[in-house]
């Protein structure tokens, strides 16, 4: 049957109350009402499968944990299960001393007696009796007149008083009495008042505090808007006698979908107590939701006297017990209520968090409250034990702001706006193609894959090691920050010396520029024919309180082709990101990240080709160093590269070591290095100094002491001691006691080889030996030493000894 074009021919509108001076519209909330949970009674009777005693017990415990002080536990006369449940609570001491249990009974003597028997022995109990008072129920259901309805309530109220007093005398149980004129909202207002006045008189002992009588005024079926319910409540409160001896209780149902509004407006109209269920279970469309009401107060700064700090556990317990799902968009408790898919919403939330962080920092300094004010979020999910994991979720409707928020939350990366736009296109393409929501893992994985970020996502190029130095400097030193690219003003040219993995092959490259990044770009241009220019650079510190002094820097670089002559705004660009504790390294990583994006098209890169000899191309020295890096894993310092390159040139011209006519093979270079520096070879020359063992001790915070067993020129073993500011200077101090002249360290460098449990340390030392000669002349010589070991100290010590044994040292005069 179709809907009627004139529903007034079938349905009557509600009859408004004449309340010319209503006060409730101008009132505001100041405190929480008394809460009564009827989940175990009204909620339970509405279930397809009523709860078992075990489920009701678990539910009861959760209600107590959340702070509910009045709990309607059963309709004991309705079934043996309900009666047994109540007796179990009493006899097993499940009821805290400050909790009142409530039981419901109709106005019938045998049922009242069984109901009171069920709570005998409890410390506090509320007997809740009801009878229907509306014309429809009087005339149709029970066929009672007004007088008969009134007599029924009076007679059985007196019986409740008699039986509760007997129970108190016998068991010590303290009682409160609650009466409900069922179908209150459909009852004539004056008759509802008449019944309640008669019941109060029949009870005869209404007082103050816990002696007050409770009149529960249920919206058994919602028949009008919430303002009508508020009018009914205010009218009742204005006209009932001895108002101070009465608790006006509200019991709204949700037939019109306005149960929450009815409860709130009814409270403003004079209601002091609300009966309802967690998450709104109950007959038809349910009872009013106590969680919703309590958290509405909480968001207004009013303590609700209920604790939902672990809301998810409450959800889990309730849904497990009543087997009713909570809709995804249900207030406060739904899976998606704190989630934004819309791009504009996401952007507003992201900006809200950023602004609030700054605002809270100011408030903290001033000692002011840090108020919550985030667009689209009236409550902080963290207050309810919820994380921000699902605050922003991404689908085809989402925007760059939400994606940027997720990356900041999960990767600590605050992307520049233009990079947000670039990555947004990546996410949109995936989301459109797969027609589904993008999870956080999807987004972070796409980011790592796109920008070759993090372990497991390396591109064709990766930074192995590097040094940044000033071109005027004779001794390159690592530099903690970049210069022009990061905003510093510095006219000094910088040089980049580093090792880069190119398609799995180590390449030693060198370049110069006005900062570390431009020096790296120069090196890539020279050695790999990759010609790019920086269009945009930014950086920030990753704010992580747990890292303290180990905080990291994030760098972002936008590159464009330096050879294309299109306009700056339209030519293609590639973004890159790098993170490292060292700001220079993070910037270099960002450059390589962007370059990797640019060369992901599979273009061929120049291969490593050897060209040695005194007229070779300028990259020959680096190519030889690349061979050693790939064959032996050794990343030689720049001066060591130069020293070995001279050896290679001479050998190539001689035609030895696998070379002929100015050429030399990769295998020949590798073997030449081993032979020259006695590295990984059994063919050792006569050793001048041998150290069989050593021990390193700390003298104080700045000094070390080395004690070792030494043999000089095949002589007897002797124990020597030396001290210095580290292991190597301590070793030299010990050697100086036995040799003529002085040894000094001119260069030292170290790095790791391998990964995980297989990692080893490689150390490089350049020693200078000075010896007094005749007629005040000095002889001066130098040598490089290299060694590897699982211990970094041992590798450094052995590198010094290897260099010593390549020098023409002399014994001290005895």
mmCIF file of N, CA and C in Angstrom, residues 691 693-698 704-707 725-732 745 748-751 759-765 786-802:
data_model
loop_
_atom_site.group_PDB
_atom_site.id
_atom_site.type_symbol
_atom_site.label_atom_id
_atom_site.label_comp_id
_atom_site.label_asym_id
_atom_site.label_seq_id
_atom_site.Cartn_x
_atom_site.Cartn_y
_atom_site.Cartn_z
ATOM 1 N N UNK A 691 103.024 -6.573 16.939
ATOM 2 C CA UNK A 691 102.349 -6.457 18.229
ATOM 3 C C UNK A 691 101.495 -7.712 18.420
ATOM 4 N N UNK A 693 99.723 -8.663 21.152
ATOM 5 C CA UNK A 693 98.463 -8.411 21.866
ATOM 6 C C UNK A 693 98.507 -7.010 22.454
ATOM 7 N N UNK A 694 97.322 -6.494 22.789
ATOM 8 C CA UNK A 694 97.282 -5.182 23.441
ATOM 9 C C UNK A 694 96.021 -5.056 24.281
ATOM 10 N N UNK A 695 96.090 -4.117 25.212
ATOM 11 C CA UNK A 695 94.946 -3.821 26.074
ATOM 12 C C UNK A 695 94.818 -2.307 26.166
ATOM 13 N N UNK A 696 93.585 -1.816 26.076
ATOM 14 C CA UNK A 696 93.332 -0.378 26.118
ATOM 15 C C UNK A 696 92.568 -0.048 27.390
ATOM 16 N N UNK A 697 93.076 0.935 28.126
ATOM 17 C CA UNK A 697 92.432 1.365 29.371
ATOM 18 C C UNK A 697 92.084 2.847 29.290
ATOM 19 N N UNK A 698 91.072 3.242 30.076
ATOM 20 C CA UNK A 698 90.681 4.646 30.179
ATOM 21 C C UNK A 698 91.387 5.267 31.374
ATOM 22 N N UNK A 704 93.601 7.931 27.065
ATOM 23 C CA UNK A 704 93.607 6.473 26.989
ATOM 24 C C UNK A 704 95.032 5.970 27.211
ATOM 25 N N UNK A 705 95.118 4.725 27.633
ATOM 26 C CA UNK A 705 96.415 4.089 27.835
ATOM 27 C C UNK A 705 96.429 2.744 27.133
ATOM 28 N N UNK A 706 97.478 2.507 26.299
ATOM 29 C CA UNK A 706 97.601 1.237 25.577
ATOM 30 C C UNK A 706 98.819 0.485 26.104
ATOM 31 N N UNK A 707 98.612 -0.775 26.460
ATOM 32 C CA UNK A 707 99.692 -1.662 26.892
ATOM 33 C C UNK A 707 99.725 -2.840 25.933
ATOM 34 N N UNK A 725 95.233 10.633 23.478
ATOM 35 C CA UNK A 725 93.804 10.942 23.524
ATOM 36 C C UNK A 725 92.951 9.900 22.813
ATOM 37 N N UNK A 726 93.566 8.814 22.368
ATOM 38 C CA UNK A 726 92.839 7.737 21.712
ATOM 39 C C UNK A 726 93.741 6.540 21.503
ATOM 40 N N UNK A 727 93.212 5.440 20.952
ATOM 41 C CA UNK A 727 94.018 4.224 20.758
ATOM 42 C C UNK A 727 95.234 4.450 19.868
ATOM 43 N N UNK A 728 95.086 5.206 18.778
ATOM 44 C CA UNK A 728 96.180 5.333 17.818
ATOM 45 C C UNK A 728 97.301 6.214 18.358
ATOM 46 N N UNK A 729 96.941 7.335 18.997
ATOM 47 C CA UNK A 729 97.983 8.178 19.575
ATOM 48 C C UNK A 729 98.683 7.456 20.729
ATOM 49 N N UNK A 730 97.947 6.598 21.458
ATOM 50 C CA UNK A 730 98.566 5.809 22.525
ATOM 51 C C UNK A 730 99.551 4.800 21.942
ATOM 52 N N UNK A 731 99.200 4.200 20.810
ATOM 53 C CA UNK A 731 100.097 3.255 20.144
ATOM 54 C C UNK A 731 101.374 3.959 19.689
ATOM 55 N N UNK A 732 101.240 5.124 19.085
ATOM 56 C CA UNK A 732 102.427 5.857 18.643
ATOM 57 C C UNK A 732 103.315 6.236 19.817
ATOM 58 N N UNK A 745 100.224 10.962 12.578
ATOM 59 C CA UNK A 745 99.117 10.562 11.693
ATOM 60 C C UNK A 745 98.679 11.780 10.884
ATOM 61 N N UNK A 748 93.337 9.926 8.661
ATOM 62 C CA UNK A 748 92.699 8.704 9.181
ATOM 63 C C UNK A 748 91.270 8.665 8.667
ATOM 64 N N UNK A 749 90.838 7.498 8.272
ATOM 65 C CA UNK A 749 89.483 7.333 7.732
ATOM 66 C C UNK A 749 89.011 5.936 8.065
ATOM 67 N N UNK A 750 87.707 5.786 8.248
ATOM 68 C CA UNK A 750 87.169 4.460 8.564
ATOM 69 C C UNK A 750 85.769 4.340 7.995
ATOM 70 N N UNK A 751 85.331 3.133 7.769
ATOM 71 C CA UNK A 751 83.952 2.859 7.343
ATOM 72 C C UNK A 751 83.654 1.395 7.594
ATOM 73 N N UNK A 759 79.158 -7.528 9.416
ATOM 74 C CA UNK A 759 79.797 -6.224 9.236
ATOM 75 C C UNK A 759 81.199 -6.221 9.831
ATOM 76 N N UNK A 760 82.115 -5.540 9.114
ATOM 77 C CA UNK A 760 83.490 -5.369 9.564
ATOM 78 C C UNK A 760 83.861 -3.901 9.432
ATOM 79 N N UNK A 761 84.907 -3.520 10.146
ATOM 80 C CA UNK A 761 85.393 -2.145 10.075
ATOM 81 C C UNK A 761 86.641 -2.105 9.212
ATOM 82 N N UNK A 762 86.706 -1.093 8.346
ATOM 83 C CA UNK A 762 87.900 -0.846 7.548
ATOM 84 C C UNK A 762 88.515 0.467 8.003
ATOM 85 N N UNK A 763 89.850 0.453 8.259
ATOM 86 C CA UNK A 763 90.551 1.656 8.718
ATOM 87 C C UNK A 763 91.700 1.972 7.778
ATOM 88 N N UNK A 764 91.916 3.264 7.549
ATOM 89 C CA UNK A 764 92.990 3.737 6.674
ATOM 90 C C UNK A 764 93.799 4.779 7.440
ATOM 91 N N UNK A 765 95.120 4.635 7.413
ATOM 92 C CA UNK A 765 95.995 5.563 8.112
ATOM 93 C C UNK A 765 97.136 5.968 7.192
ATOM 94 N N UNK A 786 96.334 -0.050 5.653
ATOM 95 C CA UNK A 786 94.917 -0.394 5.643
ATOM 96 C C UNK A 786 94.731 -1.719 6.360
ATOM 97 N N UNK A 787 93.628 -1.848 7.096
ATOM 98 C CA UNK A 787 93.331 -3.100 7.799
ATOM 99 C C UNK A 787 91.829 -3.190 8.023
ATOM 100 N N UNK A 788 91.346 -4.409 8.155
ATOM 101 C CA UNK A 788 89.933 -4.638 8.484
ATOM 102 C C UNK A 788 89.834 -5.594 9.655
ATOM 103 N N UNK A 789 88.793 -5.418 10.443
ATOM 104 C CA UNK A 789 88.569 -6.291 11.593
ATOM 105 C C UNK A 789 87.134 -6.098 12.058
ATOM 106 N N UNK A 790 86.638 -7.071 12.803
ATOM 107 C CA UNK A 790 85.290 -6.924 13.359
ATOM 108 C C UNK A 790 85.245 -5.842 14.430
ATOM 109 N N UNK A 791 86.429 -5.506 15.007
ATOM 110 C CA UNK A 791 86.514 -4.462 16.022
ATOM 111 C C UNK A 791 87.173 -3.232 15.429
ATOM 112 N N UNK A 792 86.527 -2.072 15.561
ATOM 113 C CA UNK A 792 87.017 -0.851 14.939
ATOM 114 C C UNK A 792 88.355 -0.413 15.524
ATOM 115 N N UNK A 793 88.565 -0.627 16.820
ATOM 116 C CA UNK A 793 89.843 -0.248 17.433
ATOM 117 C C UNK A 793 90.977 -1.107 16.895
ATOM 118 N N UNK A 794 90.711 -2.419 16.795
ATOM 119 C CA UNK A 794 91.744 -3.332 16.296
ATOM 120 C C UNK A 794 92.094 -3.008 14.854
ATOM 121 N N UNK A 795 91.094 -2.687 14.034
ATOM 122 C CA UNK A 795 91.388 -2.369 12.632
ATOM 123 C C UNK A 795 92.236 -1.108 12.534
ATOM 124 N N UNK A 796 91.961 -0.109 13.377
ATOM 125 C CA UNK A 796 92.754 1.111 13.358
ATOM 126 C C UNK A 796 94.182 0.869 13.808
ATOM 127 N N UNK A 797 94.347 0.098 14.876
ATOM 128 C CA UNK A 797 95.690 -0.214 15.380
ATOM 129 C C UNK A 797 96.494 -0.981 14.333
ATOM 130 N N UNK A 798 95.855 -1.969 13.690
ATOM 131 C CA UNK A 798 96.564 -2.769 12.702
ATOM 132 C C UNK A 798 96.916 -1.943 11.464
ATOM 133 N N UNK A 799 96.045 -0.990 11.087
ATOM 134 C CA UNK A 799 96.359 -0.111 9.960
ATOM 135 C C UNK A 799 97.601 0.721 10.253
ATOM 136 N N UNK A 800 97.745 1.200 11.501
ATOM 137 C CA UNK A 800 98.945 1.956 11.886
ATOM 138 C C UNK A 800 100.181 1.078 11.761
ATOM 139 N N UNK A 801 100.106 -0.146 12.277
ATOM 140 C CA UNK A 801 101.257 -1.048 12.215
ATOM 141 C C UNK A 801 101.619 -1.397 10.768
ATOM 142 N N UNK A 802 100.628 -1.561 9.910
ATOM 143 C CA UNK A 802 100.907 -1.846 8.499
ATOM 144 C C UNK A 802 101.647 -0.671 7.846
#
